PDB file of C-alpha atoms in Angstrom:
ATOM      1  CA  MET A   1       0.029  -0.014  -0.002  1.00 88.00           C
ATOM      2  CA  VAL A   2       2.888   2.359   0.727  1.00 93.00           C
ATOM      3  CA  LEU A   3       4.372   1.952  -2.824  1.00 96.00           C
ATOM      4  CA  HIS A   4       0.832   2.499  -4.178  1.00 96.00           C
ATOM      5  CA  GLU A   5       0.469   5.797  -2.418  1.00 97.00           C
ATOM      6  CA  VAL A   6       3.979   7.006  -3.095  1.00 97.00           C
ATOM      7  CA  ALA A   7       3.412   6.267  -6.787  1.00 98.00           C
ATOM      8  CA  HIS A   8       0.499   8.630  -6.794  1.00 98.00           C
ATOM      9  CA  GLY A   9       2.419  11.415  -5.185  1.00 98.00           C
ATOM     10  CA  TRP A  10       5.610  10.876  -7.400  1.00 98.00           C
ATOM     11  CA  VAL A  11       3.653  11.147 -10.514  1.00 98.00           C
ATOM     12  CA  ALA A  12       1.643  14.118  -9.333  1.00 98.00           C
ATOM     13  CA  SER A  13       4.986  15.750  -8.460  1.00 98.00           C
ATOM     14  CA  ARG A  14       6.345  15.029 -11.989  1.00 98.00           C
ATOM     15  CA  LEU A  15       3.150  16.654 -13.477  1.00 98.00           C
ATOM     16  CA  GLY A  16       3.223  19.801 -11.435  1.00 97.00           C
ATOM     17  CA  ASP A  17       1.609  19.171  -8.034  1.00 98.00           C
ATOM     18  CA  GLN A  18       4.120  19.373  -5.178  1.00 98.00           C
ATOM     19  CA  THR A  19       1.535  18.755  -2.425  1.00 97.00           C
ATOM     20  CA  ALA A  20       2.617  15.202  -1.485  1.00 97.00           C
ATOM     21  CA  ARG A  21       6.352  16.311  -1.698  1.00 96.00           C
ATOM     22  CA  SER A  22       5.866  19.418   0.478  1.00 97.00           C
ATOM     23  CA  LEU A  23       4.048  17.212   3.150  1.00 96.00           C
ATOM     24  CA  GLY A  24       6.808  14.504   3.179  1.00 95.00           C
ATOM     25  CA  ARG A  25       4.500  11.951   1.690  1.00 96.00           C
ATOM     26  CA  LEU A  26       6.894  10.757  -1.012  1.00 96.00           C
ATOM     27  CA  SER A  27       8.628   8.583   1.659  1.00 96.00           C
ATOM     28  CA  LEU A  28       8.651   4.805   1.826  1.00 95.00           C
ATOM     29  CA  LYS A  29       8.430   5.044   5.585  1.00 95.00           C
ATOM     30  CA  PRO A  30       5.170   3.150   6.397  1.00 92.00           C
ATOM     31  CA  TRP A  31       4.075   5.328   9.270  1.00 92.00           C
ATOM     32  CA  ARG A  32       3.828   8.350   6.921  1.00 94.00           C
ATOM     33  CA  HIS A  33       1.015   6.508   5.099  1.00 94.00           C
ATOM     34  CA  LEU A  34      -0.609   4.868   8.209  1.00 92.00           C
ATOM     35  CA  SER A  35      -4.274   5.162   8.456  1.00 93.00           C
ATOM     36  CA  VAL A  36      -5.310   4.207  11.993  1.00 92.00           C
ATOM     37  CA  VAL A  37      -8.766   3.269  11.023  1.00 91.00           C
ATOM     38  CA  GLY A  38      -7.645   1.542   7.807  1.00 88.00           C
ATOM     39  CA  THR A  39      -5.173  -0.532   9.762  1.00 88.00           C
ATOM     40  CA  LEU A  40      -7.554  -1.484  12.387  1.00 88.00           C
ATOM     41  CA  MET A  41     -10.118  -2.502   9.725  1.00 83.00           C
ATOM     42  CA  LEU A  42      -7.391  -4.659   8.079  1.00 79.00           C
ATOM     43  CA  PHE A  43      -7.223  -6.704  11.337  1.00 84.00           C
ATOM     44  CA  VAL A  44     -10.872  -6.643  12.211  1.00 82.00           C
ATOM     45  CA  VAL A  45     -12.503  -7.381   8.786  1.00 77.00           C
ATOM     46  CA  GLY A  46      -9.521  -8.260   6.586  1.00 74.00           C
ATOM     47  CA  PHE A  47      -9.959  -5.160   4.509  1.00 76.00           C
ATOM     48  CA  GLY A  48      -8.023  -1.966   5.056  1.00 83.00           C
ATOM     49  CA  TRP A  49      -6.361   1.045   3.480  1.00 89.00           C
ATOM     50  CA  ALA A  50      -3.492   3.481   3.742  1.00 92.00           C
ATOM     51  CA  LYS A  51      -3.862   7.363   4.141  1.00 94.00           C
ATOM     52  CA  PRO A  52      -4.382   8.589   0.629  1.00 94.00           C
ATOM     53  CA  VAL A  53      -1.537  10.890  -0.693  1.00 96.00           C
ATOM     54  CA  PRO A  54      -3.029  14.380  -1.199  1.00 96.00           C
ATOM     55  CA  VAL A  55      -3.062  15.616  -4.781  1.00 97.00           C
ATOM     56  CA  ASP A  56      -4.239  18.935  -5.965  1.00 97.00           C
ATOM     57  CA  PHE A  57      -5.559  17.827  -9.415  1.00 94.00           C
ATOM     58  CA  SER A  58      -5.968  21.498 -10.542  1.00 95.00           C
ATOM     59  CA  ARG A  59      -2.118  21.900 -10.487  1.00 97.00           C
ATOM     60  CA  LEU A  60      -1.609  18.844 -12.898  1.00 96.00           C
ATOM     61  CA  ARG A  61      -0.449  19.584 -16.457  1.00 95.00           C
ATOM     62  CA  PRO A  62      -2.162  18.339 -18.578  1.00 95.00           C
ATOM     63  CA  LEU A  63      -5.215  18.271 -16.240  1.00 94.00           C
ATOM     64  CA  ARG A  64      -7.188  15.357 -17.906  1.00 95.00           C
ATOM     65  CA  GLY A  65      -4.079  13.391 -18.858  1.00 97.00           C
ATOM     66  CA  GLY A  66      -2.586  14.058 -15.424  1.00 97.00           C
ATOM     67  CA  LEU A  67      -5.671  12.875 -13.647  1.00 97.00           C
ATOM     68  CA  VAL A  68      -5.424   9.565 -15.578  1.00 98.00           C
ATOM     69  CA  LEU A  69      -1.673   9.201 -14.899  1.00 98.00           C
ATOM     70  CA  VAL A  70      -1.820   9.949 -11.257  1.00 98.00           C
ATOM     71  CA  ALA A  71      -4.704   7.602 -10.600  1.00 98.00           C
ATOM     72  CA  SER A  72      -3.106   4.870 -12.686  1.00 98.00           C
ATOM     73  CA  ALA A  73       0.363   5.194 -10.930  1.00 98.00           C
ATOM     74  CA  GLY A  74      -0.894   3.353  -7.788  1.00 97.00           C
ATOM     75  CA  ILE A  75      -2.289   0.545  -9.884  1.00 98.00           C
ATOM     76  CA  ALA A  76       0.796   0.332 -11.870  1.00 98.00           C
ATOM     77  CA  ALA A  77       2.895   0.157  -8.726  1.00 98.00           C
ATOM     78  CA  ASN A  78       0.707  -2.813  -7.562  1.00 97.00           C
ATOM     79  CA  LEU A  79       1.128  -4.583 -10.969  1.00 97.00           C
ATOM     80  CA  ALA A  80       4.946  -3.903 -10.779  1.00 97.00           C
ATOM     81  CA  VAL A  81       5.303  -5.564  -7.405  1.00 97.00           C
ATOM     82  CA  ALA A  82       3.013  -8.472  -8.515  1.00 96.00           C
ATOM     83  CA  PHE A  83       4.997  -8.896 -11.703  1.00 95.00           C
ATOM     84  CA  LEU A  84       8.300  -8.861  -9.800  1.00 95.00           C
ATOM     85  CA  SER A  85       6.972 -11.346  -7.235  1.00 94.00           C
ATOM     86  CA  LEU A  86       5.910 -13.692 -10.043  1.00 91.00           C
ATOM     87  CA  LEU A  87       9.239 -13.304 -11.863  1.00 91.00           C
ATOM     88  CA  LEU A  88      11.226 -13.972  -8.598  1.00 92.00           C
ATOM     89  CA  TYR A  89       9.114 -16.934  -7.938  1.00 89.00           C
ATOM     90  CA  ARG A  90       9.744 -18.379 -11.294  1.00 86.00           C
ATOM     91  CA  TRP A  91      13.386 -17.490 -11.366  1.00 88.00           C
ATOM     92  CA  LEU A  92      14.172 -18.698  -7.928  1.00 87.00           C
ATOM     93  CA  GLN A  93      11.912 -21.778  -8.092  1.00 83.00           C
ATOM     94  CA  PRO A  94      11.662 -22.096  -4.324  1.00 79.00           C
ATOM     95  CA  SER A  95      10.239 -25.195  -2.733  1.00 80.00           C
ATOM     96  CA  PRO A  96       6.428 -25.001  -2.560  1.00 75.00           C
ATOM     97  CA  ASP A  97       6.373 -25.395   1.215  1.00 77.00           C
ATOM     98  CA  GLY A  98       9.240 -22.918   1.878  1.00 83.00           C
ATOM     99  CA  GLY A  99       8.960 -19.492   3.414  1.00 87.00           C
ATOM    100  CA  VAL A 100      10.192 -17.661   0.365  1.00 90.00           C
ATOM    101  CA  SER A 101       7.598 -19.268  -1.796  1.00 87.00           C
ATOM    102  CA  VAL A 102       4.723 -18.402   0.539  1.00 89.00           C
ATOM    103  CA  VAL A 103       5.879 -14.735   0.800  1.00 92.00           C
ATOM    104  CA  LEU A 104       6.256 -14.361  -2.938  1.00 93.00           C
ATOM    105  CA  HIS A 105       2.890 -16.044  -3.622  1.00 90.00           C
ATOM    106  CA  VAL A 106       1.145 -13.841  -0.962  1.00 91.00           C
ATOM    107  CA  LEU A 107       2.873 -10.695  -2.337  1.00 94.00           C
ATOM    108  CA  PHE A 108       1.792 -11.615  -5.804  1.00 94.00           C
ATOM    109  CA  GLN A 109      -1.867 -12.225  -4.893  1.00 93.00           C
ATOM    110  CA  VAL A 110      -2.259  -9.194  -2.589  1.00 92.00           C
ATOM    111  CA  ASN A 111      -0.988  -6.876  -5.238  1.00 95.00           C
ATOM    112  CA  VAL A 112      -3.187  -8.355  -8.030  1.00 96.00           C
ATOM    113  CA  VAL A 113      -6.145  -7.973  -5.699  1.00 94.00           C
ATOM    114  CA  LEU A 114      -5.362  -4.281  -4.768  1.00 94.00           C
ATOM    115  CA  ALA A 115      -4.879  -3.422  -8.405  1.00 97.00           C
ATOM    116  CA  SER A 116      -8.103  -5.175  -9.402  1.00 97.00           C
ATOM    117  CA  PHE A 117     -10.113  -3.500  -6.547  1.00 96.00           C
ATOM    118  CA  ASN A 118      -8.590  -0.118  -7.261  1.00 96.00           C
ATOM    119  CA  LEU A 119      -9.755  -0.368 -10.995  1.00 98.00           C
ATOM    120  CA  VAL A 120     -13.437  -0.264  -9.815  1.00 97.00           C
ATOM    121  CA  PRO A 121     -14.708   2.986 -11.135  1.00 97.00           C
ATOM    122  CA  ILE A 122     -16.484   4.096  -7.922  1.00 97.00           C
ATOM    123  CA  PRO A 123     -15.081   7.199  -6.001  1.00 97.00           C
ATOM    124  CA  PRO A 124     -12.758   7.375  -4.170  1.00 94.00           C
ATOM    125  CA  LEU A 125     -11.109   4.428  -5.921  1.00 96.00           C
ATOM    126  CA  ASP A 126      -8.461   5.097  -8.653  1.00 97.00           C
ATOM    127  CA  GLY A 127     -10.774   3.604 -11.293  1.00 98.00           C
ATOM    128  CA  SER A 128     -13.175   6.536 -10.865  1.00 98.00           C
ATOM    129  CA  LYS A 129     -10.337   9.036 -11.442  1.00 97.00           C
ATOM    130  CA  ILE A 130      -9.243   7.137 -14.620  1.00 98.00           C
ATOM    131  CA  LEU A 131     -12.885   7.296 -15.737  1.00 98.00           C
ATOM    132  CA  MET A 132     -13.080  11.025 -14.976  1.00 97.00           C
ATOM    133  CA  GLY A 133     -10.106  11.593 -17.234  1.00 96.00           C
ATOM    134  CA  PHE A 134     -12.022  10.289 -20.128  1.00 97.00           C
ATOM    135  CA  ALA A 135     -15.715  11.203 -19.103  1.00 97.00           C
ATOM    136  CA  SER A 136     -17.856  14.120 -20.199  1.00 97.00           C
ATOM    137  CA  ARG A 137     -18.094  17.123 -17.904  1.00 96.00           C
ATOM    138  CA  ARG A 138     -21.569  15.910 -16.848  1.00 97.00           C
ATOM    139  CA  ALA A 139     -20.240  12.397 -15.933  1.00 97.00           C
ATOM    140  CA  GLN A 140     -17.401  13.973 -13.985  1.00 96.00           C
ATOM    141  CA  LEU A 141     -19.799  15.931 -11.899  1.00 96.00           C
ATOM    142  CA  LEU A 142     -21.937  12.863 -11.162  1.00 96.00           C
ATOM    143  CA  LEU A 143     -18.770  11.060  -9.981  1.00 96.00           C
ATOM    144  CA  LEU A 144     -17.722  14.082  -7.843  1.00 95.00           C
ATOM    145  CA  ARG A 145     -21.234  14.208  -6.285  1.00 97.00           C
ATOM    146  CA  LEU A 146     -21.004  10.470  -5.417  1.00 97.00           C
ATOM    147  CA  GLU A 147     -17.582  10.845  -3.790  1.00 95.00           C
ATOM    148  CA  PRO A 148     -18.614  11.821  -0.302  1.00 96.00           C
ATOM    149  CA  TYR A 149     -20.779   8.622  -0.243  1.00 97.00           C
ATOM    150  CA  GLY A 150     -18.473   6.433  -2.238  1.00 96.00           C
ATOM    151  CA  PHE A 151     -16.842   4.686   0.758  1.00 92.00           C
ATOM    152  CA  LEU A 152     -20.283   3.627   2.051  1.00 94.00           C
ATOM    153  CA  VAL A 153     -21.402   2.542  -1.475  1.00 96.00           C
ATOM    154  CA  ILE A 154     -18.266   0.404  -1.743  1.00 94.00           C
ATOM    155  CA  LEU A 155     -18.750  -1.187   1.698  1.00 90.00           C
ATOM    156  CA  ALA A 156     -22.314  -1.937   0.908  1.00 94.00           C
ATOM    157  CA  LEU A 157     -21.537  -3.445  -2.528  1.00 95.00           C
ATOM    158  CA  LEU A 158     -18.760  -5.517  -1.035  1.00 92.00           C
ATOM    159  CA  TYR A 159     -21.107  -6.681   1.672  1.00 91.00           C
ATOM    160  CA  PHE A 160     -23.670  -7.705  -0.822  1.00 95.00           C
ATOM    161  CA  LYS A 161     -20.979  -9.244  -2.974  1.00 95.00           C
ATOM    162  CA  VAL A 162     -22.082  -7.046  -5.895  1.00 97.00           C
ATOM    163  CA  LEU A 163     -18.461  -6.123  -6.661  1.00 96.00           C
ATOM    164  CA  ASP A 164     -17.159  -9.583  -6.530  1.00 96.00           C
ATOM    165  CA  PRO A 165     -17.703 -10.348 -10.308  1.00 97.00           C
ATOM    166  CA  VAL A 166     -16.302  -6.906 -11.264  1.00 97.00           C
ATOM    167  CA  ILE A 167     -13.057  -7.388  -9.175  1.00 96.00           C
ATOM    168  CA  ALA A 168     -12.816 -11.001 -10.422  1.00 96.00           C
ATOM    169  CA  ALA A 169     -12.952  -9.726 -14.077  1.00 97.00           C
ATOM    170  CA  PHE A 170     -10.261  -7.223 -13.548  1.00 97.00           C
ATOM    171  CA  ARG A 171      -8.249 -10.004 -11.592  1.00 96.00           C
ATOM    172  CA  TRP A 172      -8.664 -12.385 -14.476  1.00 96.00           C
ATOM    173  CA  ALA A 173      -7.488  -9.803 -16.962  1.00 96.00           C
ATOM    174  CA  ILE A 174      -4.403  -8.957 -14.897  1.00 96.00           C
ATOM    175  CA  LEU A 175      -3.513 -12.523 -14.441  1.00 94.00           C
ATOM    176  CA  ALA A 176      -3.897 -13.253 -18.192  1.00 93.00           C
ATOM    177  CA  VAL A 177      -1.522 -10.368 -18.936  1.00 91.00           C
ATOM    178  CA  LEU A 178       0.959 -11.243 -16.171  1.00 85.00           C
ATOM    179  CA  GLY A 179       0.801 -14.956 -17.182  1.00 80.00           C
ATOM    180  CA  TRP A 180       1.549 -13.954 -20.762  1.00 78.00           C
ATOM    181  CA  ALA A 181       4.342 -11.592 -19.767  1.00 75.00           C
ATOM    182  CA  VAL A 182       6.231 -14.158 -17.683  1.00 69.00           C
ATOM    183  CA  PRO A 183       7.006 -17.554 -19.329  1.00 59.00           C
TER     184      PRO A 183
END
């Protein structure tokens, strides 16, 4: 999650918004990204989050392209970690019951799920920001109006398992690409 958030801030910094940099949020130190509630939820319900890196989207140049790139950066970071985990697993060929094998497998799976989940186009998830970069002004305003309630919408959709097929479809696509990319 730390790499995911740092990636957002780093790309925003490269595109003109120095907010994350000025707040010291381009750090790989986990406590800089720690969300107390998100961490507690991780242990209580198995689902948590880090403190989002602040981005002032109005400072990004180009604005629409910057929005898409910043939102995609976190997902790209998750995919990079998943890809490297899979590559190491296949390169090292650790024993299936060994600790290295388990760690690489978990790292791979967690990052594929994080990327898949973040692709869902419901605010405040990254997928909604990517969609905003391509959407009409009217659709952007609709997504912005949904954002204050998005977290509750996401929790309800997760509880009723409505998002399961959407996340599974993204996961399948990612696994197909990663499986193709690494022999």
